[in-house]
Amino acid sequence: MSDFLHDRLKVGLLAISLAGLFAGLVLSLAGFADAAGFVWFAGVVPVLIGLVVEIVKSLKAGDVGLDIVAALSMSAALAFDETLAAAVVALMYSGGTFLESFAEGRARHEMSSLLSRVPRTASRHRNGALEEVPLDDIEPGDLLLIRQGDVAPVDGTVATDQAVLDQSALTGESLPVHLSRGAEVMSGSTNAGDAFDLKATRPAADSTFAGIVRLVEAAQKSKAPMARLADRYSLVFLVVTVAIAFAAWWFTGDPIRAVAVLVVATPCPLILAVPVALVAGLSRAAHFGVLIKGAKPLEALARIRTLILDKTGTLTDGRPVVVAIESYGELSETEVLHFAAALDQASKHPIAQALVVEALARGEILPLPQKLYETAGEGITGSISGRHVAVGGTGFVSAQLGLPVSAPKERDTGEVIVALAVDGEAAGHIVLADTLRAGTAELLAGLRDHGIGRILLATGDRRAVAEAVTEGLGLDAVRAELTPDQKVLLVLTERKNGPVMMVGDGVNDAPALAAADIGVAMGARGAAASAEAADVVLLVDQLDRLLAGLEVAQRAQRIALQSVAVGISLSVAGMIAAAFGYLTPVQGALLQELIDVAAILNALRALRIRPTVLSSTPAPQPVTQTA
């Protein structure tokens, strides 16, 4: 049965039970007691039939749920002519299931809002005019016009002087971000300023937002159960309930007391509050850029005790940045970067692109290179503004000059040296490195505060590089030069210390992500294999979202447990009161209705969770990002 028809059925059963209860009350007040009993009976039967059908389906699937208690209470009330109590229980149950659907829909709002933002077309510059084209027709290099209020349809770079973007749907940050020419734009961002041009860097199907949409759809269609906490103990609770009801009947000889016990025992706090709280947690995590693929991963995330981190792209930014420039002769440091970046515009090598990004960030206007010749992986030569330029590794530039270059050797810290020669003379060198993400030490301390006892690094990089990058972080262990299967073995070994979370972003991390209790993929633009294998995807490449997701999961689980503990405690107290004759079946049903409403409202508190890691920081100022 489709979700739509299932929801319509819930509405129909609620309407029948509500109409039956109130019609019977009117007849009862008018003095037609027999007719009122018949109407109440008629209003209960459809709900009871629907409930029995659901119980049969659950039993066929091997699940013994607490819906059985609700069925017993309605059946017993009808059998002993307590039709009003049965009608109240029927309304309570049908209203509870409807409220569950409503609450889950409310809780999924943040995730569903992502899907509603998907643009269908884009305005593309072509032959001096604008044309409206489907997203599938956009290719890398196309120039698109993003009007005020438009959603960026693909990933790209700013092709005008500046842009102001609202990224709240992706990151949860409410303030707009100011971007300069050449800066990267994530698809799914909303233009909060003047119209600007966007140069597409990848097709729509491979864009950040398309990846997020696919992940959200997968999470919403997940067939994982909503982790009904009560079902784990349903047999025990069922036996206890029947035992109390039977004892009340046996020792007093009054079957109505047994009916009252069963009515009060209807365990809607367990049936409804847990899924509502967990789905609210899923929604809240998505609001802060953390996509958790279902309630089971949310529960597992709350219990993590060991964290294993990949290095490149996870603990570090994953992209080389310029950390030093040195000039040898007449050129200034700015001119060294200018010539190197201008020539490297013609190369797709990540180091070359890093130089171009740095030059654009410093406001350099780069002329077009000419007379190009590139040796893949080594360097490139060409002409810039009439001057012959060579850029590349020290060996490549030395070969071009016919004499050794005095640039420093690459160190074990992972630094890369790019040498530059202009007009046959060594002109300088540029040092690049993959740097540690800002705030990493504070983040790791926060993770330990939230119950993670062991934090390890697992990388395929050299040990000297791994140790240099992580110095001072206080990691429990550094495992370097690992193959993908060795990362899997490390995950399995660490399980002796408790549930393990693995965080990575590359294809080589996918097996370890799948092997861990919780796999976390960094960023929707990471490798598709890692995002597919992961249980959690950080929608933006910000490692602090890992702590935010962990805190949301733990607090949502606590709220679910609170709802259960309070609801069941009150239910048990009510059962005992009913067994001693202090509650009639009707009073018991009304009491249980109040308990249900209180439990579900408490569960919805999960929608107001705001992680401390985000709320405790100073109010952010509009961020200016450059290329």
XYZ file of C-alpha atoms in Angstrom:
627
model
C 0.000 0.000 0.000
C 1.349 3.420 -0.931
C 2.162 5.935 1.789
C -0.645 8.158 0.468
C -3.306 5.438 0.751
C -1.953 4.389 4.136
C -2.255 7.950 5.432
C -5.782 8.242 3.984
C -6.739 5.037 5.777
C -5.470 6.464 9.075
C -7.544 9.598 8.538
C -10.600 7.473 7.693
C -10.282 5.326 10.813
C -9.806 8.425 12.964
C -12.949 9.981 11.447
C -14.973 6.806 12.042
C -13.860 6.442 15.655
C -14.411 10.139 16.373
C -17.851 10.176 14.769
C -18.850 6.967 16.566
C -17.742 8.261 19.977
C -19.551 11.592 19.730
C -22.682 10.190 18.062
C -22.934 7.639 20.871
C -22.497 10.351 23.503
C -25.336 12.359 21.956
C -27.604 9.302 21.950
C -26.637 8.453 25.525
C -27.419 11.955 26.758
C -30.762 11.791 24.919
C -31.649 8.656 26.849
C -31.065 6.074 24.090
C -28.522 3.917 25.933
C -28.940 0.812 23.758
C -28.562 2.803 20.530
C -25.516 4.557 21.976
C -23.881 1.222 22.784
C -24.541 -0.005 19.251
C -23.015 3.143 17.711
C -19.938 2.895 19.919
C -19.583 -0.763 18.962
C -19.870 0.120 15.257
C -17.224 2.831 15.601
C -14.745 0.468 17.273
C -14.981 -2.502 14.891
C -13.293 -0.868 11.822
C -10.396 0.339 13.999
C -10.062 -3.096 15.589
C -10.082 -4.799 12.176
C -7.381 -2.441 10.894
C -5.343 -3.075 14.028
C -5.652 -6.857 13.668
C -4.484 -6.621 10.046
C -1.396 -4.682 11.157
C -0.713 -7.251 13.913
C -0.942 -10.144 11.425
C 1.504 -8.386 9.089
C 3.918 -7.832 11.967
C 3.685 -11.444 13.110
C 4.384 -12.676 9.573
C 7.488 -10.482 9.568
C 8.563 -12.011 12.883
C 7.755 -8.936 15.010
C 5.702 -9.207 18.195
C 4.610 -5.650 18.861
C 2.677 -3.954 21.613
C -0.221 -3.325 19.234
C -1.460 -6.648 20.652
C -2.203 -4.940 23.994
C -4.318 -2.308 22.220
C -6.244 -5.063 20.412
C -6.794 -6.962 23.667
C -8.086 -3.858 25.454
C -10.608 -3.066 22.714
C -11.719 -6.693 22.402
C -12.119 -7.131 26.151
C -14.061 -3.879 26.472
C -16.462 -4.957 23.727
C -16.795 -8.463 25.181
C -17.838 -7.123 28.596
C -20.122 -4.443 27.153
C -17.838 -1.560 28.070
C -18.490 -0.049 24.648
C -17.786 3.548 25.726
C -14.334 2.556 27.018
C -13.721 0.632 23.790
C -14.715 3.706 21.767
C -12.320 5.909 23.764
C -9.485 3.387 23.242
C -10.288 3.203 19.502
C -10.163 6.995 19.273
C -6.968 7.023 21.306
C -5.279 4.471 19.057
C -6.456 5.886 15.696
C -5.704 9.409 16.905
C -2.288 8.299 18.099
C -1.325 6.731 14.771
C -2.563 9.833 12.949
C -0.583 12.049 15.310
C 2.459 9.861 14.680
C 2.151 10.446 10.922
C 1.631 14.169 11.452
C 4.579 14.422 13.816
C 6.859 12.458 11.513
C 5.791 14.689 8.619
C 6.582 17.743 10.709
C 9.884 16.216 11.727
C 10.853 15.457 8.116
C 10.238 19.042 7.063
C 13.911 19.993 6.981
C 14.783 17.017 4.793
C 11.782 17.445 2.492
C 12.519 21.152 2.055
C 15.785 20.172 0.387
C 13.908 18.198 -2.257
C 11.489 21.049 -2.949
C 14.403 23.356 -3.819
C 15.617 21.375 -6.812
C 15.669 23.725 -9.840
C 14.470 22.341 -13.178
C 16.006 24.777 -15.672
C 18.802 27.356 -15.872
C 19.526 30.542 -17.841
C 22.617 30.031 -19.991
C 24.617 32.634 -21.899
C 24.863 31.632 -25.562
C 25.853 33.796 -28.560
C 25.264 37.072 -26.718
C 21.791 36.072 -25.496
C 20.192 34.078 -22.688
C 18.471 30.764 -23.228
C 16.474 28.680 -20.752
C 17.773 25.115 -20.810
C 17.046 21.925 -18.852
C 19.638 21.069 -16.198
C 20.729 17.963 -18.108
C 21.923 20.188 -20.971
C 24.416 22.102 -18.802
C 28.041 21.180 -19.409
C 31.271 22.176 -17.614
C 32.403 25.574 -18.878
C 28.875 26.900 -19.555
C 28.206 30.412 -18.240
C 24.920 30.668 -16.320
C 23.027 33.708 -15.054
C 21.909 33.338 -11.426
C 19.244 35.927 -10.688
C 18.369 37.188 -7.239
C 16.447 34.453 -5.426
C 17.551 31.723 -7.850
C 19.024 28.466 -6.577
C 22.418 27.600 -8.094
C 21.596 24.583 -10.309
C 25.121 23.157 -10.572
C 28.506 23.466 -8.902
C 30.665 26.220 -10.341
C 32.747 29.307 -9.727
C 31.800 32.979 -9.520
C 32.463 34.563 -12.943
C 31.684 38.149 -11.913
C 33.260 40.400 -9.298
C 31.235 39.104 -6.370
C 28.202 37.119 -5.251
C 26.186 36.893 -2.027
C 24.805 33.427 -1.309
C 22.455 31.989 1.291
C 23.765 28.487 2.089
C 21.441 27.851 5.054
C 19.668 24.941 3.358
C 23.019 23.165 3.040
C 24.916 24.262 6.147
C 22.343 25.563 8.638
C 24.153 28.938 8.841
C 21.636 31.766 8.668
C 23.953 34.584 7.518
C 24.843 34.962 3.826
C 28.323 34.285 2.486
C 30.126 36.843 0.295
C 32.134 35.274 -2.527
C 34.633 36.935 -4.851
C 35.529 36.098 -8.451
C 36.753 32.537 -8.868
C 35.308 31.299 -5.554
C 33.519 27.955 -5.543
C 29.713 27.886 -5.421
C 27.814 24.842 -4.142
C 24.690 23.947 -6.053
C 21.638 24.378 -3.848
C 22.809 27.777 -2.575
C 20.355 30.661 -3.023
C 21.434 33.971 -4.532
C 20.774 36.512 -1.763
C 22.309 39.468 -3.625
C 22.487 40.901 -7.118
C 22.473 38.672 -10.182
C 25.827 37.121 -11.026
C 27.354 34.782 -13.570
C 28.272 31.227 -12.615
C 30.776 29.164 -14.590
C 29.714 25.511 -14.366
C 32.427 23.096 -13.274
C 30.485 19.839 -13.422
C 27.240 18.465 -14.903
C 24.029 18.784 -12.903
C 23.885 15.036 -12.229
C 27.309 15.168 -10.525
C 26.718 18.370 -8.554
C 26.705 18.746 -4.795
C 22.967 19.346 -4.567
C 22.086 16.415 -6.806
C 24.165 14.198 -4.549
C 22.391 15.561 -1.475
C 18.973 15.002 -3.052
C 19.841 11.386 -3.871
C 21.000 10.825 -0.295
C 17.874 12.439 1.187
C 15.600 10.349 -1.025
C 17.471 7.217 0.016
C 17.085 8.143 3.687
C 13.358 8.820 3.317
C 12.784 5.524 1.487
C 14.878 3.554 3.954
C 13.194 0.318 4.938
C 14.917 0.291 8.321
C 12.303 0.098 11.114
C 11.752 3.159 13.270
C 13.475 1.399 16.157
C 10.402 0.947 18.337
C 12.060 0.634 21.675
C 9.038 -1.141 23.118
C 9.201 -3.999 20.627
C 12.479 -5.158 22.167
C 10.606 -5.783 25.403
C 7.120 -6.330 23.984
C 6.768 -9.937 25.150
C 7.775 -9.028 28.706
C 5.420 -6.043 28.803
C 2.609 -8.103 27.255
C 3.039 -10.895 29.819
C 3.156 -8.419 32.723
C 0.027 -6.638 31.473
C -1.964 -9.847 31.047
C -0.734 -11.119 34.425
C -1.903 -7.961 36.237
C -5.261 -8.017 34.429
C -5.777 -11.726 35.170
C -4.751 -11.266 38.824
C -7.198 -8.384 39.245
C -9.983 -10.533 37.813
C -8.961 -13.667 39.767
C -8.723 -12.062 43.200
C -11.781 -9.793 42.892
C -14.007 -11.775 40.571
C -14.668 -8.550 38.650
C -13.790 -8.795 34.935
C -14.254 -5.035 34.546
C -11.082 -4.467 36.550
C -9.186 -6.600 34.013
C -10.673 -4.493 31.219
C -9.573 -1.305 32.984
C -6.030 -2.675 33.374
C -5.827 -3.533 29.669
C -7.175 -0.113 28.670
C -4.626 1.743 30.799
C -1.837 -0.567 29.546
C -2.274 0.429 25.901
C 1.384 1.418 25.360
C 1.107 4.339 22.988
C 4.038 6.185 24.628
C 6.268 3.334 23.525
C 4.591 2.832 20.160
C 4.606 6.503 19.136
C 7.076 8.592 21.136
C 10.258 6.781 20.070
C 9.812 7.057 16.281
C 8.632 10.660 16.609
C 11.708 11.654 18.640
C 14.128 9.808 16.343
C 12.656 11.183 13.117
C 12.734 14.655 14.675
C 16.416 14.023 15.391
C 16.996 13.027 11.754
C 15.326 16.228 10.605
C 17.254 18.389 13.043
C 20.575 16.846 12.037
C 19.777 17.516 8.359
C 19.094 21.163 9.257
C 22.706 21.456 10.419
C 24.177 19.731 7.357
C 24.320 16.156 8.715
C 22.346 13.575 6.731
C 21.734 10.420 8.790
C 20.299 7.562 6.754
C 17.536 6.402 9.084
C 16.651 5.904 12.737
C 18.892 2.884 13.287
C 22.076 4.815 12.349
C 20.872 7.671 14.580
C 20.624 5.301 17.547
C 23.989 3.718 16.721
C 25.629 7.140 16.405
C 24.545 7.992 19.937
C 26.448 4.953 21.294
C 29.817 5.436 19.516
C 32.902 4.958 21.711
C 35.787 4.802 19.179
C 36.492 7.195 16.292
C 38.814 6.415 13.358
C 39.690 9.347 11.082
C 41.146 9.352 7.594
C 43.753 12.096 7.021
C 43.558 13.629 3.563
C 40.262 15.444 3.020
C 39.030 14.555 6.505
C 41.464 15.685 9.187
C 43.058 17.989 6.615
C 41.392 20.168 3.992
C 42.415 17.761 1.240
C 43.543 20.591 -1.033
C 47.064 22.012 -1.164
C 47.392 25.665 -0.209
C 50.282 28.075 -0.544
C 52.188 28.400 2.743
C 55.346 30.211 1.575
C 56.830 31.993 -1.469
C 60.508 32.839 -2.017
C 62.023 34.989 -4.752
C 65.639 34.534 -5.967
C 66.197 37.628 -8.078
C 64.500 40.671 -9.500
C 60.938 39.323 -9.218
C 58.918 40.005 -6.083
C 57.077 37.217 -4.278
C 53.822 38.465 -5.803
C 55.354 38.286 -9.297
C 56.641 34.750 -8.649
C 53.075 33.662 -7.874
C 51.738 35.696 -10.811
C 53.925 33.989 -13.450
C 53.504 30.514 -11.960
C 49.716 30.782 -11.716
C 49.321 32.373 -15.145
C 51.109 29.452 -16.782
C 49.365 26.854 -14.615
C 45.973 27.975 -15.891
C 46.633 25.536 -18.716
C 47.145 22.558 -16.362
C 44.576 20.389 -14.596
C 47.042 19.174 -11.980
C 45.746 19.851 -8.405
C 48.944 21.726 -7.500
C 48.580 23.925 -10.568
C 44.956 24.674 -9.750
C 45.937 25.538 -6.158
C 48.336 28.181 -7.461
C 45.637 29.652 -9.700
C 43.175 29.777 -6.795
C 45.724 31.526 -4.572
C 46.569 34.122 -7.245
C 42.903 34.919 -7.890
C 42.328 35.206 -4.141
C 45.045 37.858 -4.014
C 43.367 39.829 -6.783
C 45.801 38.928 -9.568
C 44.632 39.337 -13.164
C 46.195 36.425 -14.993
C 47.095 36.750 -18.691
C 46.481 33.815 -21.005
C 49.475 31.480 -21.489
C 50.812 30.715 -24.979
C 53.196 28.231 -26.647
C 52.398 25.588 -24.058
C 54.118 22.264 -23.504
C 53.274 20.096 -20.482
C 55.002 17.002 -19.165
C 52.270 15.219 -17.213
C 52.972 15.141 -13.489
C 56.254 17.049 -13.793
C 55.747 20.585 -15.076
C 54.777 22.930 -17.868
C 56.493 25.525 -20.063
C 55.103 28.388 -22.093
C 55.003 32.092 -22.732
C 53.474 34.700 -20.387
C 53.335 38.303 -21.599
C 56.214 37.598 -24.000
C 58.448 35.957 -21.370
C 59.427 32.278 -21.387
C 58.286 30.572 -18.180
C 58.792 27.087 -16.720
C 56.884 25.826 -13.660
C 57.053 22.429 -11.971
C 59.069 20.233 -9.662
C 62.674 21.190 -8.970
C 63.915 18.352 -11.188
C 61.772 19.500 -14.116
C 62.837 23.156 -13.838
C 66.496 22.158 -13.359
C 66.313 20.159 -16.605
C 64.851 23.175 -18.410
C 67.649 25.424 -17.163
C 70.442 22.868 -17.514
C 71.647 23.574 -13.965
C 70.431 22.704 -10.451
C 67.792 24.851 -8.749
C 68.454 25.845 -5.152
C 64.884 25.301 -3.955
C 64.609 23.362 -0.655
C 63.853 19.663 -0.732
C 60.337 18.439 -0.042
C 60.111 17.627 3.661
C 58.474 14.709 5.459
C 55.670 17.013 6.597
C 54.017 16.557 3.198
C 55.019 19.912 1.756
C 55.341 20.233 -2.010
C 57.882 22.553 -3.657
C 57.046 24.225 -6.990
C 59.996 25.869 -8.748
C 59.772 28.752 -11.227
C 62.132 29.849 -14.006
C 61.642 32.985 -16.133
C 63.654 33.684 -19.284
C 66.142 30.941 -18.489
C 66.831 32.085 -14.905
C 65.707 30.535 -11.641
C 63.142 33.010 -10.298
C 61.866 31.483 -7.061
C 59.854 28.700 -5.510
C 56.452 28.227 -3.873
C 55.757 25.900 -0.947
C 52.343 24.201 -0.726
C 50.925 21.887 1.934
C 47.700 20.109 2.839
C 46.937 21.838 6.129
C 45.032 20.645 9.169
C 41.439 21.834 9.335
C 40.966 24.864 11.590
C 39.685 24.044 15.061
C 40.557 20.353 14.839
C 42.060 20.144 18.358
C 38.976 21.751 19.919
C 36.728 19.455 17.892
C 38.507 16.310 19.086
C 38.261 17.528 22.685
C 34.524 18.065 22.191
C 34.109 14.551 20.815
C 35.838 13.129 23.894
C 33.486 15.160 26.099
C 30.576 13.417 24.348
C 31.724 9.911 25.215
C 34.276 8.972 22.546
C 37.114 7.351 24.470
C 39.519 6.463 21.631
C 40.435 8.553 18.566
C 42.765 7.124 15.924
C 44.167 8.224 12.574
C 44.127 5.729 9.691
C 45.862 6.850 6.499
C 47.632 5.459 3.497
C 50.158 8.300 3.664
C 53.719 8.000 4.979
C 54.139 7.715 8.742
C 56.381 10.782 8.952
C 53.730 12.894 7.206
C 50.908 11.503 9.362
C 52.787 12.119 12.609
C 53.820 15.633 11.588
C 50.238 16.606 10.690
C 48.724 15.195 13.906
C 51.390 16.427 16.308
C 49.808 17.887 19.430
C 46.315 16.529 18.753
C 46.529 13.883 21.463
C 45.410 10.986 19.297
C 45.403 7.543 20.901
C 47.141 5.985 17.883
C 48.380 6.831 14.380
C 48.179 4.061 11.783
C 49.985 4.997 8.556
C 50.718 3.411 5.162
C 47.488 1.382 5.325
C 45.826 -0.304 2.376
C 41.973 -0.299 2.182
C 41.789 -3.864 3.549
C 44.098 -2.911 6.440
C 41.743 -0.061 7.319
C 38.901 -2.576 7.465
C 40.989 -4.802 9.750
C 41.683 -1.820 12.016
C 37.955 -1.098 12.284
C 37.181 -4.706 13.179
C 40.010 -4.818 15.727
C 38.857 -1.638 17.478
C 35.365 -3.045 18.008
C 36.611 -4.732 21.182
C 36.590 -1.246 22.746
C 32.967 -0.535 21.778
C 31.009 0.706 18.730
C 33.304 2.233 16.077
C 32.763 5.247 13.810
C 34.932 5.662 10.701
C 35.193 9.018 8.914
C 36.587 9.299 5.385
C 36.016 10.799 1.955
C 37.792 8.739 -0.679
C 37.008 5.593 -2.670
C 39.669 3.763 -0.652
C 37.713 4.551 2.542
C 34.465 2.944 1.352
C 35.220 -0.620 2.617
C 36.138 0.683 6.093
C 33.042 2.916 6.180
C 30.876 -0.096 5.400
C 32.631 -2.227 8.050
C 32.244 0.316 10.860
C 29.196 0.501 13.115
C 28.782 4.028 11.743
C 30.493 5.197 8.554
C 30.658 8.955 7.966
C 31.456 10.404 4.536
C 32.929 13.896 4.346
C 30.951 16.162 2.066
C 28.455 15.381 -0.678
C 31.170 16.162 -3.218
C 33.358 13.364 -1.906
C 33.667 10.055 -3.697
C 30.292 8.540 -4.584
C 31.456 5.159 -3.279
C 32.161 6.543 0.195
C 28.828 8.406 0.348
C 27.006 5.232 -0.723
C 28.773 3.060 1.874
C 28.356 5.561 4.723
C 25.533 5.711 7.260
C 26.042 9.457 7.733
C 27.023 12.090 5.172
C 28.254 15.540 6.149
C 26.622 17.714 3.494
C 29.384 20.314 3.735
C 33.096 19.764 4.221
C 33.163 21.083 7.780
C 34.412 18.614 10.370
C 32.606 20.409 13.217
C 29.355 18.989 11.812
C 30.551 15.595 13.040
C 30.255 16.808 16.633
C 26.920 18.473 15.855
C 25.528 15.225 14.442
C 26.758 13.243 17.437
C 25.162 15.699 19.873
C 21.830 15.711 18.003
C 21.780 11.888 17.986
C 22.526 11.642 21.716
C 19.991 14.280 22.707
C 17.262 12.840 20.442
C 17.803 9.417 21.980
C 17.656 10.881 25.484
C 14.376 12.616 24.671
C 12.965 9.341 23.291
C 13.992 7.472 26.442
C 12.538 10.209 28.652
C 9.223 9.987 26.814
C 9.178 6.224 27.256
C 10.232 6.262 30.913
C 7.645 8.846 31.959
C 4.872 7.404 29.786
C 5.340 3.803 30.875
C 5.771 4.751 34.537
C 2.433 6.551 34.442
C 0.857 3.635 32.562
C 2.074 1.103 35.125
C 0.804 3.312 37.952
C -2.538 3.506 36.186
C -2.623 -0.293 35.716
C -2.095 -0.821 39.442
C -4.784 1.747 40.284
C -7.184 0.029 37.889
C -6.380 -3.374 39.375
C -7.382 -2.073 42.831
C -10.593 -0.607 41.433
C -9.664 3.060 41.561
C -10.132 3.546 37.798
C -13.043 2.512 35.606
C -12.312 1.468 31.994
C -13.494 4.864 30.705
C -11.372 6.753 33.224
C -8.408 4.541 32.367
C -8.841 5.264 28.656
C -8.983 9.015 29.256
C -5.918 8.857 31.493
C -3.993 6.935 28.840
C -4.990 9.529 26.236
C -3.450 12.274 28.373
C -0.297 10.189 28.821
C -0.031 9.683 25.049
C -0.339 13.372 24.254
C 2.252 14.273 26.886
C 4.708 11.629 25.607
C 4.422 12.742 21.979
C 4.686 16.451 22.788
C 7.810 15.675 24.797
C 9.222 13.693 21.853
C 8.703 16.686 19.564
C 11.169 18.648 21.719
C 13.807 17.005 19.536
C 12.836 19.477 16.811
C 14.325 22.282 18.927
C 17.736 20.711 19.454
C 20.598 23.091 18.684
C 24.066 21.562 19.054
C 26.278 23.269 21.627
C 29.174 23.338 19.159
C 27.134 25.718 17.001
C 25.125 27.635 19.606
C 28.058 28.312 21.945
C 30.149 30.071 19.325
C 29.864 33.842 18.860
C 27.241 35.007 16.395
C 28.854 34.668 12.973
C 29.554 37.649 10.807
C 28.948 37.557 7.050
C 31.802 35.474 5.676
C 33.893 36.600 2.751
C 35.325 33.732 0.755
C 37.760 34.108 -2.046
C 38.855 31.750 -4.734
